[in-house]
Amino acid sequence: MAASLRACPDDRLPHVAQAVLGSEPLPAAERIDLQDVMWLGHHYVEIPGRTRRELAKDFDLSDHLIYPDRFLALLGRLWDLGEDEFSVWGMEPAGSQARHYRRQAAAQT
């Protein structure tokens, strides 16, 4: 693979990177690094931290908390949660955390 990448013309590398992102399940840190390189020089709109926090407060996550494994998988596709995604959030192991979320969801209905 390394030899193929070295032989690839520079103007084709973004296409190769896009194909890798679309077909290979990369660890979050590697995926984010590859995306960062691909997006260099592209314009983007920066969203201030305050706006992000206000949006996060307004999201209704109750439907997502019923399936915490799916929710964490979604977050893992967006951010690098590290090796132990539960420790990032101060959570317990998946089994007990899933039971906790199910109890919370049941109490809300």
Short mmCIF file of C-alpha atoms in Angstrom, two decimals:
data_model
loop_
_atom_site.label_atom_id
_atom_site.label_comp_id
_atom_site.label_asym_id
_atom_site.label_seq_id
_atom_site.Cartn_x
_atom_site.Cartn_y
_atom_site.Cartn_z
CA MET A 1 0.00 0.00 0.00
CA ALA A 2 2.86 2.38 0.84
CA ALA A 3 4.41 1.76 -2.60
CA SER A 4 1.06 2.46 -4.27
CA LEU A 5 0.69 5.74 -2.39
CA ARG A 6 4.23 6.80 -3.31
CA ALA A 7 3.49 6.06 -6.98
CA CYS A 8 0.20 7.97 -6.91
CA PRO A 9 0.38 11.43 -8.52
CA ASP A 10 -0.10 14.23 -5.97
CA ASP A 11 -3.23 15.52 -7.69
CA ARG A 12 -4.90 12.09 -7.21
CA LEU A 13 -4.14 11.78 -3.47
CA PRO A 14 -7.29 13.64 -2.38
CA HIS A 15 -9.36 11.11 -4.35
CA VAL A 16 -7.54 8.24 -2.69
CA ALA A 17 -8.05 9.81 0.75
CA GLN A 18 -11.76 10.31 0.04
CA ALA A 19 -12.06 6.68 -1.06
CA VAL A 20 -10.34 5.52 2.12
CA LEU A 21 -12.65 7.65 4.27
CA GLY A 22 -15.67 6.26 2.43
CA SER A 23 -14.73 2.61 2.63
CA GLU A 24 -12.32 1.94 5.49
CA PRO A 25 -13.36 2.04 9.15
CA LEU A 26 -10.41 4.04 10.52
CA PRO A 27 -9.80 4.69 14.19
CA ALA A 28 -11.20 8.12 15.06
CA ALA A 29 -7.80 9.77 15.59
CA GLU A 30 -6.53 8.60 12.17
CA ARG A 31 -9.78 9.57 10.44
CA ILE A 32 -9.70 13.04 11.98
CA ASP A 33 -6.04 13.53 10.99
CA LEU A 34 -6.82 12.50 7.39
CA GLN A 35 -9.85 14.79 7.26
CA ASP A 36 -7.82 17.69 8.67
CA VAL A 37 -5.22 17.29 5.92
CA MET A 38 -7.92 17.05 3.24
CA TRP A 39 -9.63 20.21 4.49
CA LEU A 40 -6.49 22.34 4.64
CA GLY A 41 -7.02 25.51 2.65
CA HIS A 42 -10.79 25.08 2.46
CA HIS A 43 -13.02 27.80 3.83
CA TYR A 44 -15.24 27.01 6.77
CA VAL A 45 -17.54 28.80 9.16
CA GLU A 46 -16.33 28.75 12.74
CA ILE A 47 -19.10 28.17 15.28
CA PRO A 48 -18.32 29.89 18.59
CA GLY A 49 -18.20 27.75 21.73
CA ARG A 50 -21.15 29.59 23.26
CA THR A 51 -23.33 28.77 20.23
CA ARG A 52 -22.28 25.11 20.37
CA ARG A 53 -23.14 24.94 24.08
CA GLU A 54 -26.54 26.58 23.52
CA LEU A 55 -27.34 24.15 20.71
CA ALA A 56 -26.25 21.20 22.84
CA LYS A 57 -28.54 22.32 25.69
CA ASP A 58 -31.52 22.47 23.32
CA PHE A 59 -31.07 18.96 21.88
CA ASP A 60 -33.54 16.38 23.16
CA LEU A 61 -31.39 13.28 23.62
CA SER A 62 -34.02 11.10 25.30
CA ASP A 63 -34.51 8.91 22.19
CA HIS A 64 -30.75 8.40 21.88
CA LEU A 65 -30.21 7.49 25.52
CA ILE A 66 -32.36 4.38 25.12
CA TYR A 67 -29.53 2.94 22.97
CA PRO A 68 -26.31 4.26 24.56
CA ASP A 69 -24.04 2.00 22.48
CA ARG A 70 -25.48 3.43 19.26
CA PHE A 71 -25.25 6.97 20.63
CA LEU A 72 -21.60 6.53 21.60
CA ALA A 73 -20.89 4.98 18.18
CA LEU A 74 -22.37 8.10 16.57
CA LEU A 75 -20.24 10.35 18.78
CA GLY A 76 -17.22 8.21 17.95
CA ARG A 77 -17.77 8.85 14.25
CA LEU A 78 -17.71 12.59 14.91
CA TRP A 79 -15.01 12.92 17.59
CA ASP A 80 -12.05 11.03 18.93
CA LEU A 81 -13.38 9.67 22.21
CA GLY A 82 -10.12 7.96 23.04
CA GLU A 83 -9.63 4.29 23.70
CA ASP A 84 -12.24 4.11 26.45
CA GLU A 85 -15.14 6.29 25.33
CA PHE A 86 -16.95 5.77 28.63
CA SER A 87 -14.15 7.35 30.67
CA VAL A 88 -14.37 10.50 28.52
CA TRP A 89 -17.90 11.03 29.80
CA GLY A 90 -17.22 9.77 33.31
CA MET A 91 -19.38 6.73 32.61
CA GLU A 92 -19.44 3.22 33.95
CA PRO A 93 -18.85 0.16 31.75
CA ALA A 94 -21.39 -0.34 28.95
CA GLY A 95 -23.65 -2.89 30.65
CA SER A 96 -24.35 -0.94 33.80
CA GLN A 97 -24.49 2.35 31.92
CA ALA A 98 -27.02 0.92 29.47
CA ARG A 99 -29.21 -0.15 32.37
CA HIS A 100 -28.93 3.33 33.87
CA TYR A 101 -29.98 4.98 30.59
CA ARG A 102 -32.89 2.58 30.19
CA ARG A 103 -34.09 3.42 33.71
CA GLN A 104 -33.85 7.14 32.93
CA ALA A 105 -35.75 6.72 29.67
CA ALA A 106 -38.45 4.63 31.36
CA ALA A 107 -38.85 7.28 34.06
CA GLN A 108 -39.38 9.97 31.40
CA THR A 109 -42.24 8.12 29.67
#
